[in-house]
CSV table of C-alpha atoms in Angstrom, one decimal:
chain,number,residue,atom,x,y,z
W,1,ASP,CA,-5.9,12.6,-24.9
W,2,ASP,CA,-2.9,14.2,-23.4
W,3,GLY,CA,-3.5,12.8,-20.1
W,4,LEU,CA,-3.8,9.5,-21.0
W,5,LEU,CA,-0.8,9.4,-23.0
W,6,SER,CA,1.2,11.1,-20.2
W,7,MET,CA,0.0,8.2,-18.0
W,8,PHE,CA,0.9,5.5,-20.5
W,9,SER,CA,4.5,7.0,-20.9
W,10,LYS,CA,4.9,7.0,-16.9
W,11,GLU,CA,3.6,3.7,-16.5
W,12,THR,CA,6.2,1.1,-15.6
W,13,LYS,CA,5.8,-2.5,-16.2
W,14,ILE,CA,6.6,-4.9,-13.4
W,15,ASP,CA,8.0,-8.2,-14.2
W,16,LEU,CA,7.0,-10.2,-11.5
W,17,ASP,CA,9.6,-12.9,-11.4
W,18,VAL,CA,10.9,-13.4,-7.9
W,19,ASP,CA,13.2,-16.0,-9.2
W,20,GLY,CA,12.3,-18.8,-6.8
W,21,TYR,CA,13.6,-16.9,-3.7
W,22,PHE,CA,10.1,-17.2,-2.2
W,23,PRO,CA,7.6,-19.8,-2.3
W,24,PRO,CA,4.8,-19.0,-4.8
W,25,MET,CA,2.3,-18.5,-2.2
W,26,ALA,CA,4.4,-16.0,-0.3
W,27,ARG,CA,3.3,-13.0,-2.3
W,28,ARG,CA,-0.1,-14.2,-2.4
W,29,GLU,CA,-0.4,-14.6,1.3
W,30,ALA,CA,1.3,-11.1,1.7
W,31,VAL,CA,-1.2,-9.2,-0.6
W,32,GLU,CA,-4.0,-11.1,1.1
W,33,TRP,CA,-2.7,-9.9,4.4
W,34,MET,CA,-2.5,-6.3,3.2
W,35,LEU,CA,-6.2,-6.4,1.8
W,36,LYS,CA,-7.4,-7.5,5.4
W,37,VAL,CA,-5.5,-4.8,7.1
W,38,ASN,CA,-6.5,-2.3,4.5
W,39,ALA,CA,-10.3,-3.3,5.3
W,40,PHE,CA,-9.6,-3.3,9.0
W,41,HIS,CA,-8.3,0.2,9.0
W,42,GLY,CA,-10.9,1.5,6.3
W,43,PHE,CA,-8.1,2.6,4.0
W,44,THR,CA,-8.9,3.6,0.5
W,45,SER,CA,-8.5,1.0,-2.4
W,46,LEU,CA,-5.7,3.3,-3.8
W,47,THR,CA,-3.7,2.7,-0.5
W,48,VAL,CA,-3.9,-1.0,-1.0
W,49,VAL,CA,-3.0,-0.7,-4.7
W,50,LEU,CA,-0.1,1.4,-3.8
W,51,ALA,CA,1.1,-0.9,-1.2
W,52,VAL,CA,1.0,-4.0,-3.7
W,53,ASN,CA,2.7,-1.8,-6.2
W,54,TYR,CA,5.6,-1.3,-3.8
W,55,LEU,CA,5.8,-5.0,-2.8
W,56,ASP,CA,6.1,-6.0,-6.3
W,57,ARG,CA,8.5,-3.4,-7.2
W,58,PHE,CA,10.5,-4.2,-4.2
W,59,LEU,CA,10.5,-7.8,-4.8
W,60,THR,CA,11.8,-7.6,-8.3
W,61,SER,CA,14.5,-5.1,-7.8
W,62,PHE,CA,15.8,-6.0,-4.4
W,63,ARG,CA,18.8,-8.3,-4.8
W,64,PHE,CA,17.8,-11.1,-2.3
W,65,GLN,CA,20.1,-13.7,-1.4
W,66,ARG,CA,19.7,-17.4,-2.2
W,67,ASP,CA,18.5,-18.5,1.3
W,68,ASP,CA,16.1,-15.5,1.8
W,69,GLY,CA,13.3,-17.5,0.5
W,70,ASN,CA,13.7,-19.6,3.7
W,71,LYS,CA,12.7,-16.7,5.7
W,72,PRO,CA,8.9,-16.3,5.5
W,73,TRP,CA,9.1,-13.3,8.0
W,74,MET,CA,11.1,-11.4,5.6
W,75,ILE,CA,8.3,-11.0,2.8
W,76,HIS,CA,5.8,-10.3,5.7
W,77,LEU,CA,8.1,-7.5,6.9
W,78,VAL,CA,8.4,-6.1,3.5
W,79,ALA,CA,4.5,-6.2,3.3
W,80,VAL,CA,4.0,-4.5,6.5
W,81,ALA,CA,6.4,-1.6,5.7
W,82,CYS,CA,4.8,-1.4,2.2
W,83,LEU,CA,1.5,-0.9,3.7
W,84,SER,CA,2.6,1.5,6.1
W,85,LEU,CA,4.1,3.7,3.3
W,86,ALA,CA,1.3,3.6,1.3
W,87,ALA,CA,-1.0,4.5,4.1
W,88,LYS,CA,1.3,7.7,4.9
W,89,VAL,CA,1.4,8.6,1.1
W,90,GLU,CA,-2.5,8.4,0.9
W,91,GLU,CA,-4.5,8.3,4.1
W,92,ALA,CA,-5.6,11.1,6.2
W,93,HIS,CA,-5.4,9.2,9.4
W,94,VAL,CA,-2.3,6.7,9.6
W,95,PRO,CA,-2.2,4.1,12.5
W,96,LEU,CA,0.8,3.6,14.6
W,97,LEU,CA,3.1,0.9,13.2
W,98,LEU,CA,2.2,-1.7,16.0
W,99,ASP,CA,-1.5,-1.1,15.1
W,100,LEU,CA,-0.6,-2.5,11.5
W,101,HIS,CA,-0.3,-6.1,13.2
W,102,VAL,CA,-4.0,-7.1,12.9
W,103,GLY,CA,-5.8,-10.2,11.8
W,104,GLU,CA,-4.1,-13.6,12.0
W,105,ILE,CA,-0.6,-12.5,13.1
W,106,ARG,CA,2.3,-14.7,12.1
W,107,TYR,CA,5.0,-12.3,13.1
W,108,VAL,CA,5.3,-9.3,15.0
W,109,PHE,CA,7.8,-6.7,14.2
W,110,GLU,CA,8.9,-4.0,16.3
W,111,SER,CA,8.6,-0.3,15.3
W,112,LYS,CA,12.2,0.2,14.6
W,113,THR,CA,12.5,-2.8,12.6
W,114,ILE,CA,9.5,-1.6,10.4
W,115,GLN,CA,11.1,1.9,10.1
W,116,ARG,CA,14.3,0.3,8.9
W,117,MET,CA,12.5,-1.7,6.2
W,118,GLU,CA,10.5,1.6,5.2
W,119,LEU,CA,13.8,3.2,4.5
W,120,LEU,CA,15.1,0.3,2.6
W,121,ILE,CA,12.0,0.2,0.3
W,122,LEU,CA,12.1,4.1,-0.2
W,123,SER,CA,15.4,3.9,-1.2
W,124,THR,CA,15.2,0.7,-3.3
W,125,LEU,CA,12.2,2.2,-5.1
W,126,LYS,CA,14.2,5.2,-5.5
W,127,TRP,CA,11.6,7.4,-3.5
W,128,LYS,CA,9.2,7.0,-6.3
W,129,MET,CA,6.0,6.4,-4.4
W,130,HIS,CA,3.4,7.6,-6.9
W,131,PRO,CA,3.4,5.0,-9.6
W,132,ILE,CA,0.6,5.1,-12.2
W,133,THR,CA,-1.7,2.4,-11.2
W,134,PRO,CA,-4.9,1.2,-12.7
W,135,LEU,CA,-6.8,3.4,-10.5
W,136,SER,CA,-5.2,6.3,-12.2
W,137,PHE,CA,-6.6,5.4,-15.6
W,138,LEU,CA,-10.0,4.5,-14.0
W,139,ASN,CA,-10.1,7.9,-12.1
W,140,HIS,CA,-8.9,9.8,-15.3
W,141,ILE,CA,-11.6,8.2,-17.6
W,142,ILE,CA,-14.4,8.5,-15.3
W,143,ARG,CA,-13.7,12.1,-14.8
W,144,ARG,CA,-13.6,12.5,-18.5
W,145,LEU,CA,-17.0,11.0,-18.6
W,146,GLY,CA,-18.3,14.5,-16.9
W,147,LEU,CA,-19.6,12.9,-13.9
W,148,LYS,CA,-23.1,13.6,-14.9
W,149,ILE,CA,-24.9,10.9,-13.2
W,150,HIS,CA,-24.8,9.7,-9.9
W,151,LEU,CA,-23.4,6.1,-10.9
W,152,HIS,CA,-20.1,8.0,-12.1
W,153,TRP,CA,-19.6,9.5,-8.4
W,154,GLU,CA,-20.3,6.4,-7.0
W,155,LEU,CA,-17.8,4.5,-9.2
W,156,LEU,CA,-15.4,7.2,-8.6
W,157,LYS,CA,-15.6,7.0,-4.9
W,158,LYS,CA,-15.0,3.3,-5.0
W,159,CYS,CA,-11.8,4.0,-6.7
Y,1,MET,CA,2.2,-16.6,16.0
Y,2,ALA,CA,6.0,-16.3,15.8
Y,3,ILE,CA,8.1,-13.5,16.8
Y,4,ALA,CA,11.0,-12.7,14.5
Y,5,GLY,CA,13.1,-13.1,17.4
Y,6,ALA,CA,16.9,-12.7,18.2
Y,7,GLY,CA,18.0,-16.0,16.9
Y,8,GLN,CA,16.8,-15.0,13.3
Y,9,LEU,CA,17.9,-11.6,13.2
Y,10,ASN,CA,21.5,-10.9,12.2
Y,11,LEU,CA,22.1,-7.3,13.7
Y,12,HIS,CA,25.7,-6.7,13.1
Y,13,GLU,CA,26.3,-6.6,9.6
Y,14,SER,CA,25.8,-3.7,7.6
Y,15,PRO,CA,24.5,-4.1,4.1
Y,16,CYS,CA,25.0,-1.5,1.7
Y,17,TRP,CA,22.2,-0.2,-0.4
Y,18,GLY,CA,21.0,2.7,-2.4
Y,19,SER,CA,23.7,4.9,-3.9
Y,20,ARG,CA,24.1,8.4,-2.0
Y,21,SER,CA,25.1,9.4,1.3
Y,22,VAL,CA,24.8,12.6,3.1
Y,23,ASP,CA,28.6,12.4,3.0
Y,24,CYS,CA,28.3,13.7,-0.5
Y,25,PHE,CA,27.5,17.0,1.1
Y,26,GLU,CA,29.4,19.4,3.4
Y,27,LYS,CA,27.3,21.1,5.9
Y,28,LEU,CA,28.1,24.8,6.1
Y,29,GLU,CA,25.7,26.1,8.7
Y,30,GLN,CA,22.4,25.4,10.1
Y,31,ILE,CA,19.8,27.6,8.9
Y,32,SER,CA,16.9,26.6,11.1
Y,33,GLU,CA,15.7,24.0,13.4
Y,34,GLY,CA,11.9,22.9,13.8
Y,35,THR,CA,9.9,20.2,15.5
Y,36,TYR,CA,10.6,17.7,12.7
Y,37,GLY,CA,14.4,18.5,12.1
Y,38,GLN,CA,17.0,20.7,11.2
Y,39,VAL,CA,17.7,22.5,7.9
Y,40,TYR,CA,21.4,23.3,6.7
Y,41,MET,CA,23.1,25.3,4.2
Y,42,ALA,CA,25.3,22.5,2.5
Y,43,ARG,CA,27.7,22.2,-0.4
Y,44,GLU,CA,27.6,19.1,-2.7
Y,45,ILE,CA,31.2,18.3,-2.6
Y,46,LYS,CA,31.3,17.0,-6.1
Y,47,THR,CA,29.8,19.9,-7.9
Y,48,GLY,CA,30.1,22.8,-5.5
Y,49,GLU,CA,26.2,23.1,-5.6
Y,50,ILE,CA,24.9,25.0,-2.7
Y,51,VAL,CA,21.7,23.3,-1.4
Y,52,ALA,CA,19.4,23.2,1.6
Y,53,LEU,CA,19.7,20.1,3.6
Y,54,LYS,CA,16.8,19.1,5.6
Y,55,LYS,CA,17.4,16.6,8.3
Y,56,ILE,CA,14.3,14.3,9.1
Y,57,ARG,CA,14.0,12.8,12.5
Y,58,MET,CA,12.6,9.3,12.5
Y,59,ASP,CA,9.6,8.6,14.8
Y,60,ASN,CA,9.9,5.5,17.0
Y,61,GLU,CA,6.5,4.7,16.8
Y,62,ARG,CA,5.6,5.6,13.5
Y,63,GLY,CA,8.4,5.0,11.4
Y,64,PHE,CA,9.5,7.1,8.6
Y,65,PRO,CA,7.6,10.4,9.3
Y,66,ILE,CA,4.3,11.0,7.5
Y,67,THR,CA,5.3,14.6,7.5
Y,68,ALA,CA,8.3,13.9,5.2
Y,69,ILE,CA,6.3,11.5,2.8
Y,70,ARG,CA,3.7,14.2,2.6
Y,71,GLU,CA,6.4,16.9,2.1
Y,72,ILE,CA,8.0,14.9,-0.7
Y,73,LYS,CA,4.8,14.2,-2.2
Y,74,ILE,CA,3.7,17.7,-2.3
Y,75,LEU,CA,7.1,18.9,-3.5
Y,76,LYS,CA,7.2,16.8,-6.5
Y,77,LYS,CA,4.0,18.1,-7.6
Y,78,LEU,CA,4.9,21.7,-7.3
Y,79,HIS,CA,6.8,23.4,-9.9
Y,80,HIS,CA,6.9,27.2,-9.5
Y,81,GLU,CA,9.9,29.5,-9.2
Y,82,ASN,CA,8.9,30.6,-5.8
Y,83,VAL,CA,8.6,27.0,-4.5
Y,84,ILE,CA,11.9,25.2,-3.5
Y,85,LYS,CA,12.4,22.2,-5.7
Y,86,LEU,CA,13.2,18.8,-4.2
Y,87,LYS,CA,16.5,17.6,-5.5
Y,88,GLU,CA,17.4,14.3,-3.9
Y,89,SER,CA,16.8,12.4,-0.9
Y,90,VAL,CA,19.8,10.7,0.9
Y,91,THR,CA,20.3,8.7,4.0
Y,92,SER,CA,22.9,9.1,6.7
Y,93,GLN,CA,24.2,6.5,9.2
Y,94,GLY,CA,22.3,7.7,12.2
Y,95,ALA,CA,23.5,10.1,14.6
Y,96,LYS,CA,22.2,9.5,18.0
Y,97,ASP,CA,18.7,9.6,18.9
Y,98,GLU,CA,17.7,13.3,18.9
Y,99,GLN,CA,14.1,12.6,20.0
Y,100,GLY,CA,13.1,14.5,23.0
Y,101,ARG,CA,15.4,17.3,22.4
Y,102,PRO,CA,13.8,20.5,23.0
Y,103,GLY,CA,13.1,22.0,19.4
Y,104,LYS,CA,14.0,25.4,18.6
Y,105,CYS,CA,11.6,26.9,16.4
Y,106,CYS,CA,12.6,28.2,12.8
Y,107,PRO,CA,11.7,31.8,12.2
Y,108,ILE,CA,8.6,30.9,10.5
Y,109,PRO,CA,6.3,28.9,12.9
Y,110,ILE,CA,4.9,26.9,10.1
Y,111,ASN,CA,4.4,23.3,10.9
Y,112,ASN,CA,5.6,23.5,14.4
Y,113,LEU,CA,4.2,21.9,17.2
Y,114,LEU,CA,3.7,24.1,20.0
Y,115,LEU,CA,4.5,23.6,23.8
Y,116,GLY,CA,5.8,20.0,23.4
Y,117,ALA,CA,2.8,18.7,21.9
Y,118,THR,CA,4.0,15.6,20.1
Y,119,LYS,CA,1.1,14.8,17.9
Y,120,TYR,CA,0.9,15.9,14.3
Y,121,SER,CA,-2.6,16.4,13.3
Y,122,PRO,CA,-4.9,18.2,11.0
Y,123,ALA,CA,-5.1,21.0,13.4
Y,124,VAL,CA,-1.4,21.6,13.1
Y,125,ASP,CA,-1.8,22.0,9.3
Y,126,MET,CA,-4.5,24.3,10.1
Y,127,TRP,CA,-2.4,26.6,12.3
Y,128,SER,CA,0.1,26.5,9.7
Y,129,VAL,CA,-2.3,27.6,6.9
Y,130,GLY,CA,-3.3,30.2,9.3
Y,131,CYS,CA,0.1,31.7,9.8
Y,132,ILE,CA,0.7,31.6,6.1
Y,133,PHE,CA,-2.5,33.7,5.5
Y,134,ALA,CA,-1.6,35.9,8.5
Y,135,GLU,CA,2.0,36.6,6.9
Y,136,LEU,CA,0.6,37.1,3.4
Y,137,LEU,CA,-1.8,39.7,5.0
Y,138,HIS,CA,0.8,41.2,7.1
Y,139,GLY,CA,3.8,41.2,4.6
Y,140,LYS,CA,6.2,39.8,7.1
Y,141,LEU,CA,6.8,37.2,9.8
Y,142,ILE,CA,4.1,37.4,12.3
Y,143,PHE,CA,5.9,35.7,15.1
Y,144,PRO,CA,9.4,36.6,14.7
Y,145,GLY,CA,10.8,34.9,17.8
Y,146,LYS,CA,14.7,33.8,17.8
Y,147,ASP,CA,13.9,30.7,20.1
Y,148,GLU,CA,10.8,29.0,21.3
Y,149,PRO,CA,10.2,31.0,24.5
Y,150,GLU,CA,10.4,34.2,22.6
Y,151,GLN,CA,8.4,32.9,19.8
Y,152,LEU,CA,5.6,31.6,22.0
Y,153,ASN,CA,5.5,34.9,23.7
Y,154,LYS,CA,4.8,36.6,20.4
Y,155,ILE,CA,2.1,34.1,19.8
Y,156,PHE,CA,0.5,34.6,23.0
Y,157,GLU,CA,0.8,38.5,22.5
Y,158,LEU,CA,-1.1,38.2,19.3
Y,159,CYS,CA,-3.5,35.4,19.8
Y,160,GLY,CA,-4.0,35.7,23.5
Y,161,ALA,CA,-2.8,33.4,26.2
Y,162,PRO,CA,-4.0,29.8,25.7
Y,163,ASP,CA,-6.2,28.3,28.1
Y,164,GLU,CA,-8.7,25.4,28.5
Y,165,VAL,CA,-11.4,27.6,27.0
Y,166,ASN,CA,-9.8,28.4,23.7
Y,167,TRP,CA,-7.5,25.2,23.7
Y,168,PRO,CA,-9.1,22.5,25.5
Y,169,GLY,CA,-6.4,20.0,26.6
Y,170,VAL,CA,-3.6,22.7,26.8
Y,171,SER,CA,-3.0,22.4,30.5
Y,172,LYS,CA,-2.0,18.7,30.0
Y,173,ILE,CA,0.4,19.5,27.3
Y,174,PRO,CA,4.1,18.6,28.5
Y,175,TRP,CA,5.5,22.2,28.4
Y,176,TYR,CA,2.5,24.2,29.2
Y,177,ASN,CA,3.4,25.1,32.7
Y,178,ASN,CA,7.0,26.0,31.8
Y,179,PHE,CA,5.8,28.7,29.2
Y,180,LYS,CA,2.4,29.7,30.1
Y,181,PRO,CA,2.2,33.5,30.4
Y,182,THR,CA,2.2,34.9,33.9
Y,183,ARG,CA,0.0,37.8,33.0
Y,184,PRO,CA,-3.3,37.5,31.3
Y,185,MET,CA,-3.0,38.5,27.7
Y,186,LYS,CA,-6.0,39.3,25.5
Y,187,ARG,CA,-6.2,38.4,21.8
Y,188,ARG,CA,-5.7,41.2,19.4
Y,189,LEU,CA,-5.2,39.5,16.4
Y,190,ARG,CA,-7.9,41.4,14.6
Y,191,GLU,CA,-6.6,44.7,15.7
Y,192,ALA,CA,-3.2,43.8,14.6
Y,193,LEU,CA,-4.0,42.3,11.2
Y,194,GLY,CA,-7.4,43.7,10.5
Y,195,ASN,CA,-6.3,47.1,9.0
Y,196,GLN,CA,-3.3,46.3,7.1
Y,197,GLU,CA,-2.5,49.2,4.8
Y,198,LYS,CA,0.3,47.1,3.2
Y,199,ALA,CA,-2.0,44.2,2.7
Y,200,PRO,CA,-2.4,43.2,-0.7
Y,201,ALA,CA,-5.5,44.5,-2.4
Y,202,THR,CA,-6.8,40.9,-2.7
Y,203,ALA,CA,-7.1,40.8,1.1
Y,204,THR,CA,-10.7,41.0,1.4
Y,205,THR,CA,-12.6,41.5,4.6
Y,206,ARG,CA,-13.7,37.9,4.4
Y,207,ARG,CA,-10.1,36.7,4.1
Y,208,LYS,CA,-9.1,38.6,7.2
Y,209,GLY,CA,-12.1,36.9,8.9
Y,210,GLN,CA,-10.7,33.5,7.9
Y,211,THR,CA,-7.3,34.5,9.0
Y,212,THR,CA,-8.7,35.5,12.5
Y,213,GLU,CA,-10.6,32.0,12.8
Y,214,ILE,CA,-7.7,30.0,11.4
Y,215,THR,CA,-5.1,31.2,13.7
Y,216,ALA,CA,-7.5,30.9,16.5
Y,217,PHE,CA,-5.8,29.0,19.6
Y,218,THR,CA,-8.3,26.4,19.2
Y,219,ALA,CA,-5.7,24.8,17.0
Y,220,SER,CA,-6.4,21.5,18.7
Y,221,CYS,CA,-9.7,22.2,17.3
Y,222,ARG,CA,-11.8,20.1,15.3
Y,223,LEU,CA,-11.2,22.3,12.4
Y,224,PRO,CA,-11.4,20.1,9.3
Y,225,PRO,CA,-8.8,20.3,6.9
Y,226,ILE,CA,-9.6,22.7,4.1
Y,227,GLN,CA,-11.5,20.9,1.5
Y,228,SER,CA,-12.7,22.3,-1.7
Y,229,GLY,CA,-12.7,25.7,-0.6
Y,230,GLN,CA,-15.6,24.8,1.9
Y,231,ALA,CA,-13.8,25.3,5.1
Y,232,HIS,CA,-14.4,29.0,5.4
Y,233,ALA,CA,-18.1,28.2,6.0
Y,234,GLN,CA,-17.2,26.8,9.2
Y,235,MET,CA,-15.3,30.1,10.2
Y,236,ARG,CA,-17.5,32.6,11.5
Y,237,PRO,CA,-16.3,36.2,12.1
Y,238,GLY,CA,-16.3,37.6,15.2
Y,239,PRO,CA,-13.6,38.0,17.9
Y,240,ASN,CA,-12.5,35.0,19.7
Y,241,PRO,CA,-14.8,32.5,18.6
Y,242,PRO,CA,-14.6,29.1,20.4
Y,243,LEU,CA,-14.4,26.7,17.7
Y,244,HIS,CA,-14.0,23.8,19.8
Y,245,GLY,CA,-16.9,21.5,19.9
Y,246,SER,CA,-17.9,18.8,17.7
Y,247,GLN,CA,-18.0,20.3,14.5
Y,248,PRO,CA,-19.1,17.8,11.9
Y,249,PRO,CA,-16.5,17.3,9.3
Y,250,VAL,CA,-17.1,19.4,6.2
Y,251,ALA,CA,-18.8,16.9,3.6
Y,252,ALA,CA,-16.2,16.6,0.8
Y,253,GLY,CA,-17.2,16.6,-2.4
Y,254,PRO,CA,-17.7,13.1,-4.0
Y,255,GLY,CA,-14.4,11.6,-5.0
Y,256,HIS,CA,-12.4,13.2,-2.4
Y,257,HIS,CA,-10.9,10.6,-0.1
Y,258,HIS,CA,-11.4,12.6,3.1
Y,259,GLY,CA,-15.2,12.4,2.8
Y,260,LYS,CA,-15.1,8.7,2.8
Y,261,PRO,CA,-16.6,6.7,5.6
Y,262,ARG,CA,-13.9,5.2,7.5
Y,263,GLY,CA,-13.5,1.9,9.3
Y,264,PRO,CA,-13.3,1.3,12.9
Y,265,ALA,CA,-11.9,4.3,14.4
Y,266,GLY,CA,-10.9,4.4,17.8
Y,267,GLY,CA,-7.5,2.6,17.7
Y,268,PRO,CA,-4.5,4.4,19.1
Y,269,GLY,CA,-3.2,7.1,17.0
Y,270,ARG,CA,-6.4,8.2,15.6
Y,271,TYR,CA,-7.1,12.0,16.0
Y,272,PRO,CA,-9.8,12.2,18.5
Y,273,ALA,CA,-12.9,13.7,17.0
Y,274,ASN,CA,-13.5,15.6,20.3
Y,275,GLY,CA,-12.4,15.3,23.9
Y,276,THR,CA,-10.2,17.3,26.1
Y,277,ASN,CA,-6.9,16.4,24.8
Y,278,GLY,CA,-7.9,17.4,21.3
Y,279,GLY,CA,-5.2,15.4,19.5
Y,280,PHE,CA,-2.3,16.6,21.7
Y,281,ASN,CA,-0.5,15.2,24.5
Y,282,HIS,CA,-0.3,11.7,23.0
Y,283,GLN,CA,2.8,10.7,25.0
Y,284,ASN,CA,1.5,7.7,26.5
Y,285,HIS,CA,-0.7,6.2,23.5
Y,286,GLY,CA,0.1,2.7,22.5
Y,287,GLY,CA,-0.1,1.7,26.0
Y,288,GLY,CA,-1.0,-1.6,26.1
Y,289,TYR,CA,1.8,-2.8,23.9
Y,290,SER,CA,4.4,-2.7,26.5
Y,291,SER,CA,3.5,-5.9,28.0
Y,292,GLY,CA,2.6,-7.7,24.7
Y,293,PRO,CA,4.8,-10.4,23.2
Y,294,TYR,CA,6.9,-8.0,21.3
Y,295,PRO,CA,10.7,-8.3,21.4
Y,296,PRO,CA,12.3,-5.5,23.3
Y,297,GLN,CA,12.8,-2.2,21.7
Y,298,GLY,CA,16.3,-1.4,20.7
Y,299,ARG,CA,17.0,-4.4,18.6
Y,300,GLY,CA,17.8,-3.8,15.0
Y,301,ALA,CA,16.5,-4.9,11.9
Y,302,PRO,CA,15.9,-8.6,10.9
Y,303,TYR,CA,18.1,-8.4,7.9
Y,304,GLY,CA,21.7,-8.6,7.9
Y,305,SER,CA,24.4,-10.4,6.2
Y,306,SER,CA,22.4,-13.5,5.9
Y,307,GLY,CA,19.2,-11.5,5.6
Y,308,MET,CA,19.0,-8.6,3.1
Y,309,PRO,CA,22.3,-8.5,1.6
Y,310,GLY,CA,23.8,-5.4,0.0
Y,311,ALA,CA,22.0,-4.6,-3.0
Y,312,GLY,CA,25.2,-3.1,-4.4
Y,313,PRO,CA,25.3,0.3,-5.8
Y,314,ARG,CA,22.4,1.4,-7.9
Y,315,GLY,CA,22.1,3.8,-10.5
Y,316,SER,CA,20.4,7.1,-9.7
Y,317,GLY,CA,18.0,6.4,-12.4
Y,318,GLY,CA,18.5,9.8,-13.9
Y,319,SER,CA,15.6,11.2,-12.1
Y,320,GLY,CA,17.8,13.1,-9.8
Y,321,TYR,CA,15.3,12.2,-7.0
Y,322,GLY,CA,15.6,9.8,-4.4
Y,323,VAL,CA,18.8,8.3,-5.1
Y,324,GLY,CA,18.4,6.0,-2.2
Y,325,ALA,CA,21.1,5.4,0.8
Y,326,PRO,CA,24.5,3.9,1.1
Y,327,ASN,CA,26.1,2.2,4.1
Y,328,TYR,CA,23.0,1.3,5.9
Y,329,SER,CA,24.1,0.8,9.3
Y,330,GLN,CA,22.3,-1.4,12.0
Y,331,ASP,CA,23.6,0.7,14.8
Y,332,GLY,CA,21.6,3.6,15.8
Y,333,PRO,CA,18.7,5.2,14.1
Y,334,THR,CA,19.2,6.1,10.4
Y,335,GLU,CA,18.2,9.5,9.3
Y,336,VAL,CA,17.0,10.5,6.0
Y,337,LEU,CA,17.9,13.7,4.6
Y,338,VAL,CA,15.7,15.5,2.1
Y,339,LEU,CA,17.7,17.9,0.0
Y,340,ASP,CA,16.2,20.9,-1.4
Y,341,VAL,CA,17.7,22.6,-4.1
Y,342,ALA,CA,19.9,25.9,-4.3
Y,343,LEU,CA,19.4,28.6,-2.0
Y,344,THR,CA,20.6,31.0,-4.4
C-alpha cells in the first residue's frame, strides 16, 4: 500500500532521552496536564497526540542548559505552548492562551511568554507541525476497511 | 500556585536559536497590507531570488496567529502551479507593536476583517469563500478599492449597507460609525453578478445562488464552514435572505472533526453560536483576567541566559521549510515572516 509506505518513510523516531535535565516525572506530569486540558476543552485526540509529539521533539532537540532541570516551570511552559500550537493546527475553536490554564495550576504564564515559547518551538521543530502519528496509521487502516459497519465509523470518530 | 515571576525570569539576554533571519532578505516594496500583516516583494540577498514576504503580526491574547498556522498547514498541502508555494519561515527581531494600526486592505478583500472587527471566525472564512466565488464568476476583482474606505464603499454598493437586520451586532463594531454609509444602499448582488456573460460555463444557476448567499452581509452569520459539500443546503436562493438566527450546524460526515461534540463551551474566545455580537466586537473579552494573579503584561519570556540558552545554529534540515529564527530578542514582539516563493 503506497499510502502506508509513504507514512512509514515520513515517520520519524523520537529518542526520548532528556538526559537528566528534567526529573523523570516532569514529562509525565506535563503529558498528564495536557490530557486534562484536552478533555476540559473537548479537543480531539489528535490534538493531544500532536501536543505530546511536539513536547517530545522539543525536549529531545532543544539544547537545554545544565541547570534547566531545576526549573520545573520551564517544562510546563513548553507543555502549554505545545498544546496551544496543537490546538491551532487541529481545532476549529481555539481558546485564548490564558484559558489554557485549567485544572490544578502550578504556574501561570502571561500570553506574551507563551507566544515566545510558541515561536521557539515552531523554530526548533523546523515548522514541521504535521508529523506522522499513530493516529495517522489508524485513520488510514480504518478507512481501508471500507467503513462498512457502524463500528468502523465509531472507531474513526474516536481517532 | 506559583507564578513564574520576575525573579526567575531572565529577561535581558538574547539567546540565539534557529538559523535564518529576515535579514537574509531585502525588502523591495510593499505589495499589500491586510488585517493580518503586510506582504512585500523581497530579494534573497544570497541568491537574488525574488520572493513574496508576508509579515505576520502577533496576537497578544492568542499568541502565534492561528490564521498563520492554518495558512502554513494548507500551503504545505497544496501543490499546484497556480498556488503560491511556501518556501520558508523566518523570524525577525520585533519591530514595535503594530497592533491597532488601521489596516489598509489589500486589493482582494479575502480574509479581511471588516470595520475593525477583531474576531477571526468561521464567518470570516465564509466571507472569503463568497468573495472568491464571486470573483470567479465576475472574472475580476469585485471590490477593487485602493484603501479601506473605498473598499468598504464598494462592498456596500454591491451588498447593500450593513445594518442590524442583515448583520446583527454591526453597530457595535468599532469603526461602524466612522464608515457607515450616509445614504441607504440596496443590495444588488444578484443584478451585478447574476447575468455574467463572461462567467465560465460552469457557473450554473445554483452556483450563482450560492454566491449570493455566501456574500450576504450576514457574515457574522452562523453559516457553518463548508463541510463535505453540504453547506449549500443551507443557502436558500432568493434576494436578501436573512441567514441570521440559530441555524443548526451542518451535520458533518462521520470522521469529520467539526461534527464532534465539543467539551464545555462558553469560555471566552468561543464563537458565540448566536447572539447579537455575532462573533465580532470581542475587544473586551478575557475580562476577568485583569485582576487575576498574573504577572503584569510587558515582561519578557522566562528564559534567558540561564534559562533557555542559545541552541546554536541549526541546519535547515534540507527541507527548505521553516528554517527557524535567529537572534531571538527579548525586547519587543518578535514577528514571524512567512515567505512565499517567487513572484515571477
